Coordinates of C-alpha atoms and ligand atoms in Angstrom, one line a residue:
X1 CA 0.0 0.0 0.0
X2 CA 1.4 3.4 -1.0
X3 CA 0.8 6.4 1.3
X4 CA 2.3 9.9 1.4
X5 CA 2.7 9.7 5.2
X6 CA 2.7 6.7 7.6
X7 CA 2.4 7.7 11.3
X8 CA 3.6 4.8 13.5
X9 CA 1.7 5.1 16.8
X10 CA -1.8 6.2 17.5
X11 CA -1.2 8.0 20.8
X12 CA -2.5 11.5 21.3
X13 CA 0.3 13.4 19.4
X14 CA 0.3 10.9 16.5
X15 CA -3.5 11.1 16.1
X16 CA -3.4 14.9 16.4
X17 CA -0.9 15.1 13.5
X18 CA -3.1 12.7 11.4
X19 CA -6.2 14.9 12.0
X20 CA -4.4 18.1 11.1
X21 CA -3.1 16.6 7.9
X22 CA -6.5 15.1 7.0
X23 CA -8.2 18.5 7.5
X24 CA -5.8 20.7 5.6
X25 CA -4.1 18.6 3.0
X26 CA -5.0 16.0 0.4
X27 CA -2.1 13.7 1.5
X28 CA -2.9 10.1 2.1
X29 CA -2.1 9.2 5.7
X30 CA -2.0 5.9 7.4
X31 CA -1.7 5.5 11.2
X32 CA -0.4 2.1 12.4
X33 CA -1.4 1.4 16.0
X34 CA -0.3 -1.8 17.7
X35 CA -3.3 -1.7 20.1
X36 CA -7.0 -2.0 19.5
X37 CA -9.0 1.2 19.1
X38 CA -10.2 3.0 22.2
X39 CA -13.8 1.8 22.3
X40 CA -16.6 3.6 24.1
X41 CA -14.5 5.7 26.4
X42 CA -14.2 4.1 29.8
X43 CA -12.6 5.4 33.0
X44 CA -8.8 5.3 33.1
X45 CA -6.3 6.4 35.8
X46 CA -4.0 7.9 33.2
X47 CA -4.6 11.6 32.9
X48 CA -2.7 14.5 31.6
X49 CA -2.6 18.2 32.5
X50 CA -3.2 20.0 29.3
X51 CA -1.9 23.5 28.8
X52 CA -3.6 26.4 27.2
X53 CA -1.4 25.9 24.1
X54 CA -2.6 22.3 23.7
X55 CA -6.2 23.4 24.2
X56 CA -5.7 25.9 21.3
X57 CA -4.5 23.0 19.1
X58 CA -7.6 21.0 19.9
X59 CA -9.8 24.0 19.4
X60 CA -8.4 24.8 16.0
X61 CA -8.9 21.2 15.0
X62 CA -12.5 21.4 16.1
X63 CA -12.3 18.7 18.7
X64 CA -12.1 20.7 22.0
X65 CA -15.8 20.8 22.6
X66 CA -16.0 17.0 22.2
X67 CA -13.0 16.5 24.6
X68 CA -14.7 18.9 27.0
X69 CA -17.8 16.9 26.9
X70 CA -15.8 13.9 28.3
X71 CA -14.5 13.9 31.8
X72 CA -12.4 17.1 32.1
X73 CA -11.6 19.4 35.0
X74 CA -9.9 22.8 34.8
X75 CA -7.6 23.9 37.5
X76 CA -7.3 27.5 38.6
X77 CA -4.5 27.2 41.2
X78 CA -1.3 25.2 41.7
X79 CA 0.1 24.8 45.2
X80 CA 3.6 23.3 45.8
X81 CA 5.4 22.9 49.0
X82 CA 8.3 20.8 50.5
X83 CA 8.7 19.1 53.9
X84 CA 10.5 22.1 55.4
X85 CA 7.4 24.2 54.8
X86 CA 8.8 26.2 51.8
X87 CA 6.0 26.9 49.4
X88 CA 5.0 28.5 46.1
X89 CA 1.7 28.9 44.4
X90 CA 0.3 30.1 41.1
X91 CA -3.1 31.6 40.5
X92 CA -4.9 31.9 37.2
X93 CA -6.1 35.5 38.1
X94 CA -2.6 36.8 38.4
X95 CA -1.9 35.5 34.9
X96 CA -5.2 36.9 33.6
X97 CA -6.4 33.5 32.5
X98 CA -9.6 31.6 33.2
X99 CA -7.7 28.4 34.0
X100 CA -4.0 27.3 34.4
X101 CA -4.8 24.1 32.5
X102 CA -7.1 21.1 32.2
X103 CA -7.0 17.6 33.5
X104 CA -8.2 15.1 30.9
X105 CA -8.1 11.4 30.8
X106 CA -5.7 10.3 28.0
X107 CA -8.2 7.8 26.6
X108 CA -10.9 10.5 26.3
X109 CA -8.6 12.5 24.0
X110 CA -7.7 9.5 22.0
X111 CA -11.3 8.5 21.6
X112 CA -12.4 11.9 20.4
X113 CA -9.5 12.1 17.9
X114 CA -10.2 8.6 16.6
X115 CA -13.9 9.5 16.0
X116 CA -13.0 12.8 14.3
X117 CA -10.6 11.0 11.9
X118 CA -13.4 8.8 10.7
X119 CA -14.8 11.7 8.7
X120 CA -11.8 11.9 6.4
X121 CA -11.3 9.4 3.6
X122 CA -7.6 10.4 3.1
X123 CA -6.6 9.2 6.6
X124 CA -7.0 5.7 7.9
X125 CA -6.0 4.1 11.2
X126 CA -4.9 0.5 11.1
X127 CA -5.6 -0.9 14.6
X128 CA -3.9 -4.0 16.1
X129 CA -1.2 -3.5 13.5
X130 CA 2.3 -3.5 14.8
X131 CA 5.3 -2.3 12.8
X132 CA 7.9 -5.1 12.7
X133 CA 10.3 -4.1 9.9
X134 CA 11.5 -0.9 8.3
X135 CA 13.7 -0.5 5.2
X136 CA 15.0 2.9 4.2
X137 CA 15.2 3.7 0.5
X138 CA 16.1 6.9 -1.3
X139 CA 12.6 8.0 -2.3
X140 CA 10.4 6.0 0.1
X141 CA 10.4 3.9 3.3
X142 CA 9.1 0.4 3.2
X143 CA 7.3 -0.8 6.4
X144 CA 6.1 -4.3 7.2
X145 CA 3.6 -5.1 9.9
X146 CA 2.7 -8.2 12.0
X147 CA -0.5 -8.4 10.0
X148 CA 1.5 -9.2 6.9
X149 CA 0.8 -5.8 5.3
X150 CA 3.5 -3.8 3.5
X151 CA 3.3 0.0 3.4
X152 CA 5.4 2.5 1.3
X153 CA 5.6 6.1 2.5
X154 CA 7.4 9.3 1.4
X155 CA 7.6 10.2 5.1
X156 CA 7.4 8.0 8.2
X157 CA 6.6 9.7 11.5
X158 CA 7.7 7.9 14.6
X159 CA 5.0 8.6 17.2
X160 CA 5.5 5.1 18.7
X161 CA 6.4 6.2 22.2
X162 CA 9.4 6.0 24.5
X163 CA 10.5 2.5 23.3
X164 CA 10.2 3.6 19.6
X165 CA 10.8 0.8 17.1
X166 CA 11.2 3.3 14.3
X167 CA 13.9 5.2 16.2
X168 CA 15.8 2.0 16.9
X169 CA 15.6 0.7 13.3
X170 CA 16.6 4.1 12.0
X171 CA 19.7 3.8 14.2
X172 CA 19.1 7.0 16.0
X173 CA 21.0 7.1 19.3
X174 CA 19.1 7.8 22.5
X175 CA 20.5 9.8 25.4
X176 CA 18.9 8.2 28.5
X177 CA 19.0 9.2 32.1
X178 CA 17.3 6.6 34.4
X179 CA 15.9 8.3 37.5
X180 CA 15.7 4.9 39.2
X181 CA 12.2 6.0 40.2
X182 CA 8.7 4.9 39.4
X183 CA 5.5 7.0 39.4
X184 CA 2.5 5.4 41.0
X185 CA -0.6 6.6 39.2
X186 CA -4.1 6.1 40.7
X187 CA -7.5 7.8 41.2
X188 CA -8.2 8.7 44.8
X189 CA -11.1 9.9 46.8
X190 CA -10.7 12.5 49.5
X191 CA -13.0 13.7 52.3
X192 CA -12.5 17.4 51.3
X193 CA -13.3 18.9 47.9
X194 CA -10.3 19.7 45.7
X195 CA -11.5 23.2 44.8
X196 CA -9.9 23.0 41.4
X197 CA -6.5 23.2 42.9
X198 CA -3.5 21.0 41.6
X199 CA -1.3 20.2 44.6
X200 CA 2.3 18.9 44.6
X201 CA 4.3 18.1 47.7
X202 CA 8.0 17.6 47.3
X203 CA 9.1 14.8 49.7
X204 CA 12.7 13.6 50.1
X205 CA 11.7 10.5 48.2
X206 CA 10.2 12.5 45.3
X207 CA 7.2 14.6 44.4
X208 CA 3.5 13.6 45.1
X209 CA 1.0 15.3 42.9
X210 CA -2.8 15.5 43.2
X211 CA -4.6 16.6 40.0
X212 CA -8.3 17.6 40.4
X213 CA -10.9 15.5 38.4
X214 CA -14.4 16.3 37.4
X215 CA -15.9 14.9 40.6
X216 CA -15.0 17.4 43.3
X217 CA -13.9 14.7 45.7
X218 CA -11.7 12.7 43.3
X219 CA -8.2 13.5 42.2
X220 CA -5.6 11.8 40.1
X221 CA -2.5 10.8 42.0
X222 CA 1.1 10.8 40.6
X223 CA 3.4 9.6 43.3
X224 CA 7.1 9.4 42.4
X225 CA 9.2 7.0 44.6
X226 CA 12.5 5.3 44.3
X227 CA 11.9 2.0 42.5
X228 CA 12.2 -0.3 45.5
X229 CA 9.8 1.8 47.6
X230 CA 7.4 2.1 44.8
X231 CA 7.1 -1.7 44.6
X232 CA 6.4 -1.7 48.4
X233 CA 3.7 0.9 48.0
X234 CA 2.1 -0.9 45.1
X235 CA 1.8 -4.0 47.3
X236 CA 0.2 -2.1 50.2
X237 CA -3.4 -2.9 50.9
X238 CA -5.7 -0.1 49.7
X239 CA -6.4 1.1 53.3
X240 CA -2.7 1.3 54.2
X241 CA -2.0 3.1 50.9
X242 CA -4.7 5.7 51.8
X243 CA -3.2 6.1 55.3
X244 CA 0.3 6.7 53.8
X245 CA -1.2 9.4 51.5
X246 CA -3.2 10.9 54.3
X247 CA 0.1 11.4 56.2
X248 CA 1.3 13.5 53.3
X249 CA -1.8 15.5 52.6
X250 CA -3.9 15.7 55.9
X251 CA -2.3 19.0 57.1
X252 CA -2.5 20.8 53.8
X253 CA -5.6 19.3 52.2
X254 CA -7.5 16.2 53.2
X255 CA -7.8 12.6 54.4
X256 CA -7.6 10.1 51.6
X257 CA -10.3 7.4 51.8
X258 CA -10.3 5.4 48.5
X259 CA -7.6 4.4 46.0
X260 CA -8.5 2.9 42.6
X261 CA -6.6 1.7 39.5
X262 CA -3.0 1.8 40.8
X263 CA -0.4 1.5 38.0
X264 CA 3.3 2.3 38.1
X265 CA 5.6 3.7 35.4
X266 CA 9.4 3.7 35.3
X267 CA 10.7 7.2 34.9
X268 CA 13.6 8.2 32.6
X269 CA 14.7 11.4 30.9
X270 CA 15.3 10.5 27.2
X271 CA 16.3 12.5 24.2
X272 CA 16.9 11.2 20.7
X273 CA 20.2 12.6 19.3
X274 CA 18.5 13.2 15.9
X275 CA 15.0 14.4 15.5
X276 CA 14.9 13.7 11.8
X277 CA 16.6 11.6 9.1
X278 CA 15.7 11.7 5.4
X279 CA 12.0 10.6 5.2
X280 CA 11.8 10.0 9.0
X281 CA 10.7 12.4 11.7
X282 CA 10.3 11.7 15.4
X283 CA 7.7 13.2 17.7
X284 CA 6.3 12.9 21.2
X285 CA 7.9 10.3 23.6
X286 CA 9.8 8.8 20.6
X287 CA 11.7 12.0 20.5
X288 CA 11.9 12.9 24.2
X289 CA 10.6 11.9 27.6
X290 CA 10.6 14.1 30.7
X291 CA 9.9 13.7 34.4
X292 CA 6.1 14.0 35.0
X293 CA 6.5 16.5 37.8
X294 CA 5.7 19.5 35.5
X295 CA 3.0 17.7 33.5
X296 CA 4.6 18.6 30.1
X297 CA 5.3 15.4 28.2
X298 CA 2.1 15.2 26.3
X299 CA 2.0 19.0 25.8
X300 CA 5.5 18.8 24.2
X301 CA 4.4 16.0 22.0
X302 CA 1.3 18.0 20.8
X303 CA 3.6 21.0 20.0
X304 CA 5.8 18.6 18.0
X305 CA 2.8 17.4 16.1
X306 CA 1.6 21.0 15.4
X307 CA 5.1 22.1 14.3
X308 CA 5.6 19.1 12.0
X309 CA 2.1 19.7 10.4
X310 CA 3.1 23.4 9.7
X311 CA 6.4 22.4 8.1
X312 CA 4.7 19.8 5.9
X313 CA 1.9 22.2 5.0
X314 CA 4.4 24.9 4.0
X315 CA 6.5 22.5 2.0
X316 CA 3.5 21.4 0.0
X317 CA 2.5 25.1 -0.7
X318 CA 6.0 25.6 -2.1
X319 CA 6.0 22.4 -4.1
X320 CA 8.8 20.9 -2.1
X321 CA 9.4 17.3 -1.1
X322 CA 8.0 17.2 2.5
X323 CA 10.1 14.1 3.3
X324 CA 13.4 15.6 2.2
X325 CA 16.1 16.1 4.8
X326 CA 16.3 19.8 4.0
X327 CA 12.6 20.3 4.9
X328 CA 12.6 18.1 7.9
X329 CA 15.7 19.8 9.4
X330 CA 13.6 23.0 9.8
X331 CA 11.2 20.9 12.0
X332 CA 14.2 19.6 14.0
X333 CA 15.7 23.0 14.6
X334 CA 12.4 24.5 15.6
X335 CA 11.5 21.8 18.1
X336 CA 15.0 21.7 19.6
X337 CA 14.8 25.4 20.4
X338 CA 11.5 24.8 22.3
X339 CA 12.0 21.3 23.8
X340 CA 15.5 21.7 25.0
X341 CA 14.9 24.5 27.6
X342 CA 11.8 22.7 28.8
X343 CA 13.4 19.4 29.2
X344 CA 16.5 20.8 31.0
X345 CA 14.4 23.0 33.2
X346 CA 12.3 20.1 34.3
X347 CA 15.4 18.1 35.1
X348 CA 16.8 21.0 37.1
X349 CA 13.6 21.3 39.2
X350 CA 13.8 17.6 39.8
X351 CA 17.4 17.8 41.0
X352 CA 16.8 20.9 43.1
X353 CA 14.0 19.2 45.1
X354 CA 15.7 15.7 45.2
X355 CA 19.0 16.7 46.7
X356 CA 19.2 17.6 50.3
X357 CA 22.8 18.8 50.6
X358 CA 23.0 22.2 52.5
X359 CA 24.1 24.1 49.4
X360 CA 21.3 22.8 47.2
X361 CA 18.7 23.3 50.0
X362 CA 19.9 26.9 50.2
X363 CA 19.6 27.4 46.4
X364 CA 16.1 25.9 46.5
X365 CA 14.9 28.1 49.4
X366 CA 16.5 31.2 47.9
X367 CA 15.0 30.4 44.5
X368 CA 11.5 30.1 46.0
X369 CA 12.0 33.3 48.0
X370 CA 13.0 35.2 44.9
X371 CA 10.1 33.9 42.9
X372 CA 7.6 34.7 45.7
X373 CA 9.1 38.2 46.2
X374 CA 9.1 39.1 42.5
X375 CA 5.8 38.2 40.9
X376 CA 6.9 39.3 37.5
X377 CA 9.6 36.6 37.4
X378 CA 7.2 34.0 38.9
X379 CA 4.5 34.9 36.4
X380 CA 7.0 34.7 33.5
X381 CA 7.9 31.1 34.3
X382 CA 4.2 30.2 34.9
X383 CA 3.2 31.7 31.6
X384 CA 6.0 29.8 29.9
X385 CA 4.9 26.5 31.4
X386 CA 1.2 26.9 30.5
X387 CA 2.2 27.5 26.9
X388 CA 2.0 31.3 26.7
X389 CA 5.4 31.8 24.9
X390 CA 6.8 32.9 21.6
X391 CA 7.7 30.7 18.7
X392 CA 4.8 28.3 19.0
X393 CA 3.3 26.7 15.8
X394 CA 0.3 28.5 14.4
X395 CA -2.1 25.8 15.6
X396 CA -1.0 26.5 19.2
X397 CA -1.2 30.3 19.0
Ligands
FAD1 C1 3.1 9.0 35.3 C2 3.0 9.9 34.2 C3 2.2 11.1 34.2 C4 2.2 12.0 33.2 N1 1.5 13.2 33.3 C5 1.5 14.0 32.2 C6 0.8 15.3 32.3 O1 0.1 15.6 33.3 N2 0.8 16.1 31.2 C7 1.5 15.8 30.1 O2 1.6 16.7 29.2 N3 2.2 14.7 30.0 C8 2.2 13.8 31.0 N4 2.9 12.6 30.9 C9 3.5 12.3 29.6 C10 2.6 11.7 28.6 O3 1.8 10.7 29.1 C11 3.3 11.2 27.4 O4 4.3 12.2 27.0 C12 2.4 11.0 26.2 O5 1.4 10.0 26.5 C13 3.3 10.5 25.0 O6 2.5 10.2 23.9 P1 3.1 9.4 22.7 O7 1.9 9.2 21.7 O8 4.3 10.0 22.2 O9 3.5 8.0 23.3 P2 2.5 6.8 23.8 O10 1.4 7.4 24.6 O11 3.4 5.8 24.4 O12 1.9 6.2 22.4 C14 2.7 5.5 21.5 C15 1.7 4.6 20.7 O13 2.4 3.9 19.8 C16 2.0 2.6 19.7 N5 3.1 1.7 19.2 C17 4.3 1.5 19.9 N6 5.1 0.7 19.1 C18 4.4 0.4 18.0 C19 4.7 -0.3 16.8 N7 5.8 -1.0 16.6 N8 3.7 -0.4 15.8 C20 2.5 0.3 16.0 N9 2.2 1.0 17.1 C21 3.1 1.1 18.0 C22 1.6 2.2 21.1 O14 0.6 1.2 21.2 C23 1.0 3.6 21.6 O15 -0.4 3.7 21.3 C24 2.9 11.7 32.0 C25 3.6 10.5 31.9 C26 3.7 9.6 33.0 C27 4.5 8.4 32.9

């Protein structure tokens, strides 16, 4: 089968690119997805904090209202503190925004994007279809799947996640830093209402975040722990797990009474050394993974998708080969300029709160004091994190 573009991986960034291409170009697009389609959307503990920039992408693609109709919760405040009582918070009013971001279940976004793609005959998703071989040729890439199908594409987009098969087969080297930590993700019920506040407590063992869900008494937990401890906490009985969480949050927020759907994820910082090769472009977790403490991984992937769409769209308008290295290099430079500071910044925050040497503690406390004393600086960083910054793709503006 011949296609202009094959996107490997039907996660949120991959499907977003497919929808943008289907809506604004006549290119034939195939999405290969190893898993089955997300059927009637069902509850899932995996959620993402979506920034205003990501919301604008979904709005411009005409799917925001459908996403909003699923389980979604805006948050208007972020409160962070450490065990020594140092704290910082961010309010949407001080940034002149209606919300700092939105908590959405990942599957809800996938479901809406899948449904939206059905209206376009130029784009097709091949579910339960895993890429198993890739051969690079000068003017096309040949892809074979475990279903026995063979695809030929002028451009292959690797949207196949942190363990990207495309990246590996294209012999792109990966820089990897293992945090030796896992994030326990779950949905919890508290006795107090969350009041649309996202909370994060930086413990010596790692950050614990509570993200508000559409039910006022339910929040999504992301608890980072050293690997061995994470395993112990995963094995705890639900009541004991709730007690451990109550110890962290009772003074600042609430008692935790129910925990559901515990899953754990190994945490690494990854960066592919090359973002593109002739006829191959990486995006999302295939290109980079970051620590979840700032809730940016999915948002970075969505900006990758929006930028790649714009580069392809412009290339077509100028009758250029959108799979050529010269065109794809523009995408690589653009995303590096945006992804690099974000990725390094998140890693610094992680180090700053993880280390407890006197010097680093002093830097941390002084840094928080400066940010609290100078709201202009604090608001600059907050606006940057929620996607109010220069150089974004048109879809995200
Ligand atoms: C604990 C945790 C909390 C997080 N919280 C946030 C948050 O609040 N905000 C945020 O922005 N980000 C967050 N993230 C990051 C976010 O979840 C990821 O960045 C995002 O899901 C990456 O999407 P992706 O499509 O690139 O990869 P994935 O979601 O991994 O999707 C890759 C897809 O490719 C498919 N695939 C893989 N290999 C093949 C193959 N060979 N053939 C065909 N298909 C294949 C897979 O089945 C999968 O569907 C969090 C991450 C973690 C671990």
